[in-house]
CSV table of C-alpha atoms in Angstrom, one decimal:
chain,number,residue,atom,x,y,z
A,14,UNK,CA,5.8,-16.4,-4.5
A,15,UNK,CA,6.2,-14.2,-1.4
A,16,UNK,CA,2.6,-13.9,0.6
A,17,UNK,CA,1.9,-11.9,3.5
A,18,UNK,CA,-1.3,-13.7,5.4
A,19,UNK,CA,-3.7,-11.9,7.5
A,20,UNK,CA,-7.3,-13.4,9.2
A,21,UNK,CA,-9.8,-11.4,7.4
A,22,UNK,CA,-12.2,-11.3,10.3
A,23,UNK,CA,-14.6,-9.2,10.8
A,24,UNK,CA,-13.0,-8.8,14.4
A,25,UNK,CA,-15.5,-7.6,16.1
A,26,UNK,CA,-14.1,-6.2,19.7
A,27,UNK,CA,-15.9,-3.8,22.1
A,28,UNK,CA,-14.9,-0.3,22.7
A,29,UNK,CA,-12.2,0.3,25.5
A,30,UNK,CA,-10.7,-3.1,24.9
A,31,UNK,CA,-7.4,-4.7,23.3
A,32,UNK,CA,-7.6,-5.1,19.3
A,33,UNK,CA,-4.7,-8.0,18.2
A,34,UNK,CA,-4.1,-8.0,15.2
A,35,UNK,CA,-2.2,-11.0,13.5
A,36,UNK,CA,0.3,-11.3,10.4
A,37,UNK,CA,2.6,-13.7,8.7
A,38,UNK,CA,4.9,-13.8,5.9
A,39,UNK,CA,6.7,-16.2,3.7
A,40,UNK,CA,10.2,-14.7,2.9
A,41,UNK,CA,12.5,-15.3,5.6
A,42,UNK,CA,14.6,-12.6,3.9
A,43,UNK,CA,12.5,-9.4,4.6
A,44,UNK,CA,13.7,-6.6,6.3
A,45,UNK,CA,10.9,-4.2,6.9
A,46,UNK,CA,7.2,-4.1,7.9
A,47,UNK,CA,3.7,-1.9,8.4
A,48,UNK,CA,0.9,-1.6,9.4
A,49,UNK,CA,-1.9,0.5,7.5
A,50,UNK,CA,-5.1,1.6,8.1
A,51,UNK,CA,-7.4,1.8,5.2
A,52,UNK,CA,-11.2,2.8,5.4
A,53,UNK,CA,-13.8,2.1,2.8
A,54,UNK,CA,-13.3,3.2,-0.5
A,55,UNK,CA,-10.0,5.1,0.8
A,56,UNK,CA,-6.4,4.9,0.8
A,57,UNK,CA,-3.7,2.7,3.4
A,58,UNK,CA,-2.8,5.3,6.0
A,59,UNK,CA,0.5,4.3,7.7
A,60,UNK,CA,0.0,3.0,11.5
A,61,UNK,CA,3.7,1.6,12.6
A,62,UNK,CA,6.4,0.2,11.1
A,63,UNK,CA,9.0,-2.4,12.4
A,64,UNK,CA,12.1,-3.1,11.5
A,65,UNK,CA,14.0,-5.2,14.3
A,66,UNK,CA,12.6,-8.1,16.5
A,67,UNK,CA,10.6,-6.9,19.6
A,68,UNK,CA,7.7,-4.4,20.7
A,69,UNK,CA,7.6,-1.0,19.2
A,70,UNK,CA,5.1,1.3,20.9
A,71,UNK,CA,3.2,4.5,19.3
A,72,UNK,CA,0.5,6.0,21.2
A,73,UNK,CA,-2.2,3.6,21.5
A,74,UNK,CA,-0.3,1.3,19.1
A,75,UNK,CA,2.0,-1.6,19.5
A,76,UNK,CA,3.7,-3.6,16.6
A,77,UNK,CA,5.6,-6.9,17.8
A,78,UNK,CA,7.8,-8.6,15.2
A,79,UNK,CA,9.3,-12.1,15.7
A,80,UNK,CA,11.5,-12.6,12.7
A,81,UNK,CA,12.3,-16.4,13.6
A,82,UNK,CA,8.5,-17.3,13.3
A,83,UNK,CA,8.2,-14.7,10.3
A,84,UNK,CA,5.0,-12.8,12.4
A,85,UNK,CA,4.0,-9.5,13.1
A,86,UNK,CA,1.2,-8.6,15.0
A,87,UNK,CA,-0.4,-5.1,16.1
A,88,UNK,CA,-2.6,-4.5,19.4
A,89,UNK,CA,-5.1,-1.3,19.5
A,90,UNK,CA,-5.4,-0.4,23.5
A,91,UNK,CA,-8.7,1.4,24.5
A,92,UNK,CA,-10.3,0.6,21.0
A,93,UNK,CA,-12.4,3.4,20.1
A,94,UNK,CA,-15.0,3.2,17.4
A,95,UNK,CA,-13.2,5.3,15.1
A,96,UNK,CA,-10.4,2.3,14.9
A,97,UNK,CA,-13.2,0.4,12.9
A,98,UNK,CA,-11.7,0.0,9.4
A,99,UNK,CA,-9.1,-2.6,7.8
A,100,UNK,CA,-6.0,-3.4,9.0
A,101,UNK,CA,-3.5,-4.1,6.1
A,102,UNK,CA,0.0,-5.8,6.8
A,103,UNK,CA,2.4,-5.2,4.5
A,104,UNK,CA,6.3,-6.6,3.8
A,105,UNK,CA,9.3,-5.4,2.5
A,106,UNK,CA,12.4,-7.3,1.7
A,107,UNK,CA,14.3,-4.0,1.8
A,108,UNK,CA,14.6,-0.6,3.7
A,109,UNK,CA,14.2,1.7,1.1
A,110,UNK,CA,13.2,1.3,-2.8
A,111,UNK,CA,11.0,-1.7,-2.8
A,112,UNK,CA,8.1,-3.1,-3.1
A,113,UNK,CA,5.4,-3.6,-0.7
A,114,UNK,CA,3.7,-7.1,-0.6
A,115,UNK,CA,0.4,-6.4,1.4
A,116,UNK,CA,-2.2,-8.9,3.3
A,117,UNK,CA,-5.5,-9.4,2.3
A,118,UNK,CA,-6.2,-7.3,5.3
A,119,UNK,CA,-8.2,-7.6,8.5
A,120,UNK,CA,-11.2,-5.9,9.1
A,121,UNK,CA,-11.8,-4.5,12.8
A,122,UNK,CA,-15.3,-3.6,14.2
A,123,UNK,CA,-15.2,-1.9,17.7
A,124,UNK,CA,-19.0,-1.7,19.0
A,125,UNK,CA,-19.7,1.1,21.4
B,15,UNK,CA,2.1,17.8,6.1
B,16,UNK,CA,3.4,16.8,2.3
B,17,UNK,CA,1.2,14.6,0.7
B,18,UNK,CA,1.3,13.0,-2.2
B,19,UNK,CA,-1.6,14.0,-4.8
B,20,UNK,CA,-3.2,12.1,-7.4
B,21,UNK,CA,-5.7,12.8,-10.1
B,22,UNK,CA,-8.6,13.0,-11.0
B,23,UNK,CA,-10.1,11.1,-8.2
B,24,UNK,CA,-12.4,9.3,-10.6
B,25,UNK,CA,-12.0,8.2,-14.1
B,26,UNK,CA,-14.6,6.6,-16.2
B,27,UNK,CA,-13.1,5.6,-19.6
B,28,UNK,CA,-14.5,3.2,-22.2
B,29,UNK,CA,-13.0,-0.1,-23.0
B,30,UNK,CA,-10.2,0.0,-25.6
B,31,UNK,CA,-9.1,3.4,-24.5
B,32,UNK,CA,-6.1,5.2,-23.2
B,33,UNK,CA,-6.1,6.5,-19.8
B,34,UNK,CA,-3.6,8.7,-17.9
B,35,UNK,CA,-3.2,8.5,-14.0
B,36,UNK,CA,-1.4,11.4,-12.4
B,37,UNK,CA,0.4,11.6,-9.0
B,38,UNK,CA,2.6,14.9,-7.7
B,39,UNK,CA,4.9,12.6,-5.1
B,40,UNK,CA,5.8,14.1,-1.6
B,41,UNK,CA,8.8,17.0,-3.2
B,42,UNK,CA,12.3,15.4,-2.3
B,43,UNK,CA,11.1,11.9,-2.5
B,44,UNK,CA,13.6,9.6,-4.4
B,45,UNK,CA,11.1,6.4,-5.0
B,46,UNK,CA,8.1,6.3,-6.2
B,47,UNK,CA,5.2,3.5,-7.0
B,48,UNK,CA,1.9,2.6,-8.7
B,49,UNK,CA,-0.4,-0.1,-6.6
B,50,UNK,CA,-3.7,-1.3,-7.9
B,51,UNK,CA,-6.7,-2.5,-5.2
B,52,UNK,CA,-9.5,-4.0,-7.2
B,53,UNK,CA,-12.6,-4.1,-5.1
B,54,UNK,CA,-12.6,-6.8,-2.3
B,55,UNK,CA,-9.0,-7.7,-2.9
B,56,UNK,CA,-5.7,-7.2,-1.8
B,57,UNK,CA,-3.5,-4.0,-2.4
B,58,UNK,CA,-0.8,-5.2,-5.3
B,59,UNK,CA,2.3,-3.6,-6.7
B,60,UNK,CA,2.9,-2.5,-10.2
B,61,UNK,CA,5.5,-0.9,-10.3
B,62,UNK,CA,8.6,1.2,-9.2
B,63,UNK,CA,11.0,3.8,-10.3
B,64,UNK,CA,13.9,5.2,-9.3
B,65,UNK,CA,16.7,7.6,-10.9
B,66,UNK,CA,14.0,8.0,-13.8
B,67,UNK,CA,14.0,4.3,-14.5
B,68,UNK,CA,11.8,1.4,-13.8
B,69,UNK,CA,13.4,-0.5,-10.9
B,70,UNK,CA,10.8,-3.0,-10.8
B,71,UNK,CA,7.6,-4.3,-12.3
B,72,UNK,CA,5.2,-6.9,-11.4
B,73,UNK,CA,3.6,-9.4,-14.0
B,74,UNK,CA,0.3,-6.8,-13.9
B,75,UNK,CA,2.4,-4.6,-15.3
B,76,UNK,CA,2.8,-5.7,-18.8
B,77,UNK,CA,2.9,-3.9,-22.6
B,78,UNK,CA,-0.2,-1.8,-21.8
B,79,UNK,CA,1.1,-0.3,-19.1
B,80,UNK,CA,4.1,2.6,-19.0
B,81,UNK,CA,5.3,5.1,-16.1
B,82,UNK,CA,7.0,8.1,-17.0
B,83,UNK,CA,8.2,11.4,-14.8
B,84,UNK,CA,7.9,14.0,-17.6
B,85,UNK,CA,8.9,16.9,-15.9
B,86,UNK,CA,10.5,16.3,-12.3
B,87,UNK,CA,7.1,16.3,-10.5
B,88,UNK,CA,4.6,14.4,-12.2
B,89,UNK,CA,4.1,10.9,-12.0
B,90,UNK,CA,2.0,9.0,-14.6
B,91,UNK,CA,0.5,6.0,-15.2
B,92,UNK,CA,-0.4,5.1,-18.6
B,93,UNK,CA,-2.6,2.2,-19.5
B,94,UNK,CA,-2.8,1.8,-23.2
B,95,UNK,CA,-5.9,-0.2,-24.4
B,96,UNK,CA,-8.1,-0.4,-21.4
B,97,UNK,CA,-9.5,-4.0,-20.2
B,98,UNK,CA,-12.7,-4.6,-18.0
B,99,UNK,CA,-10.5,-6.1,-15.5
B,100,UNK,CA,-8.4,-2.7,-15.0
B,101,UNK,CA,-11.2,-1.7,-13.2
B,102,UNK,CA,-9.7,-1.0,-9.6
B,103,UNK,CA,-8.4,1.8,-7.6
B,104,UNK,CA,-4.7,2.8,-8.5
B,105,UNK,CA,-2.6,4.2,-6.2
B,106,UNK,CA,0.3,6.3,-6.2
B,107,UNK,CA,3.2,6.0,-3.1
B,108,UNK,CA,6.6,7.8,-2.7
B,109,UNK,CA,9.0,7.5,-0.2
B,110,UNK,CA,12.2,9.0,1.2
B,111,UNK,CA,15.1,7.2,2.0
B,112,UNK,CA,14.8,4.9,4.6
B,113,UNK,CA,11.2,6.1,5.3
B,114,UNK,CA,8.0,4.2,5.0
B,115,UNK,CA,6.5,4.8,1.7
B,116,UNK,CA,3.3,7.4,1.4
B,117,UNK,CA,0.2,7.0,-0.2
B,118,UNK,CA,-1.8,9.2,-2.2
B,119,UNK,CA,-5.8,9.0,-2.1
B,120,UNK,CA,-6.3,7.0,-5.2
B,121,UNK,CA,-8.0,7.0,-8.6
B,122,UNK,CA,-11.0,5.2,-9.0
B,123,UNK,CA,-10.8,3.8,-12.6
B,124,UNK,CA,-13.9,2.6,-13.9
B,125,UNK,CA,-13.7,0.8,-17.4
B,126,UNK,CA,-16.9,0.5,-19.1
């Protein structure tokens, strides 16, 4: 059974500080991973997505993947209250055409 | 920016009963799923289809449920004889080759 396993927090940071955000996952064999954004009662919104071992940076947004200790971690810079929502990690064992295998998600607060 | 579309946004059907879900995936998309969040838990796959076929199915997805692209947009969902436990928002993704899958905003299925 391939599991993807995320702290479900809350996390509470304050505003204008550095969210990390933590993820790991069981299949040695996958290829591809993302970060969503879902808010209550709404859909995952795509953050970042990784595919190679090493920092990727969007914005605000970094995704850090270490394949040989099968993590993936995001960091929010300058949190802003509007980041407050859950973070869901989700795994891929291929590029294109399969399924996602999602975390139980972590839930971010960012106090003003 | 495409999105994909599902409706209705909010079904209330009685237990024993058919149901339809509906999604219009981004146009040009080659892949396209069904994912089901009951409330409090983790987003998990159903199901996905590709070249008009079902290229994979989790154990959710068993005799009660069917997928079908009737006309070269729509994307259903088909559950036949509705359980409590169905209960749960379904989503709809699609994706493009090599591109990180897309969600839609849901259905809220609420099985009485």
């Amino acid at each position: 059974q391939k599991e993807v396993e995320q702290n479900s927090g809350p996390l509470s940071v304050p505003e204008g500080a550095i969210a990390s955000l933590n993820c790991t996952y069981s299949d040695r064999g996958s290829q591809s991973f993302f970060w969503y954004r879902q808010y209550s009662g709404k859909s995952p919104e795509l953050i970042m997505f990784i595919y190679s071992n090493g920092d990727k940076e969007d914005g605000r947004f970094t995704a850090q993947l270490n394949k040989a200790s099968q993590y993936v971690s995001l960091l929010i810079r300058d949190s802003q209250p509007s980041d407050s929502a859950t973070y869901l990690c989700a795994v891929n064992d291929l590029y294109q055409g399969g399924k996602l295998i999602f975390g139980q998600g972590t839930e971010l607060s960012v106090k003003p | 920016e495409p999105e994909v579309t599902q409706t209705p946004s909010h079904q209330v059907t009685q237990m024993g009963q058919e149901v339809i879900l509906r999604c219009v995936p981004i146009s040009n998309h080659l892949y396209f799923y069904w994912y089901r969040q009951i409330l409090g838990q983790k987003v998990e796959f159903l199901v996905s289809f590709y070249n008009n076929e079902i290229s994979e199915k989790s154990e959710i997805f068993d005799d009660q449920f069917s997928v079908e692209r009737p006309d070269g947009s729509n994307f259903t969902l088909k559950i036949r004889s509705t359980k409590l436990e169905d209960s749960a928002m379904y989503f709809c993704a699609s994706q493009d080759s090599n591109q990180p899958q897309h969600f839609g905003d849901g259905t809220r299925l609420s099985i009485l």
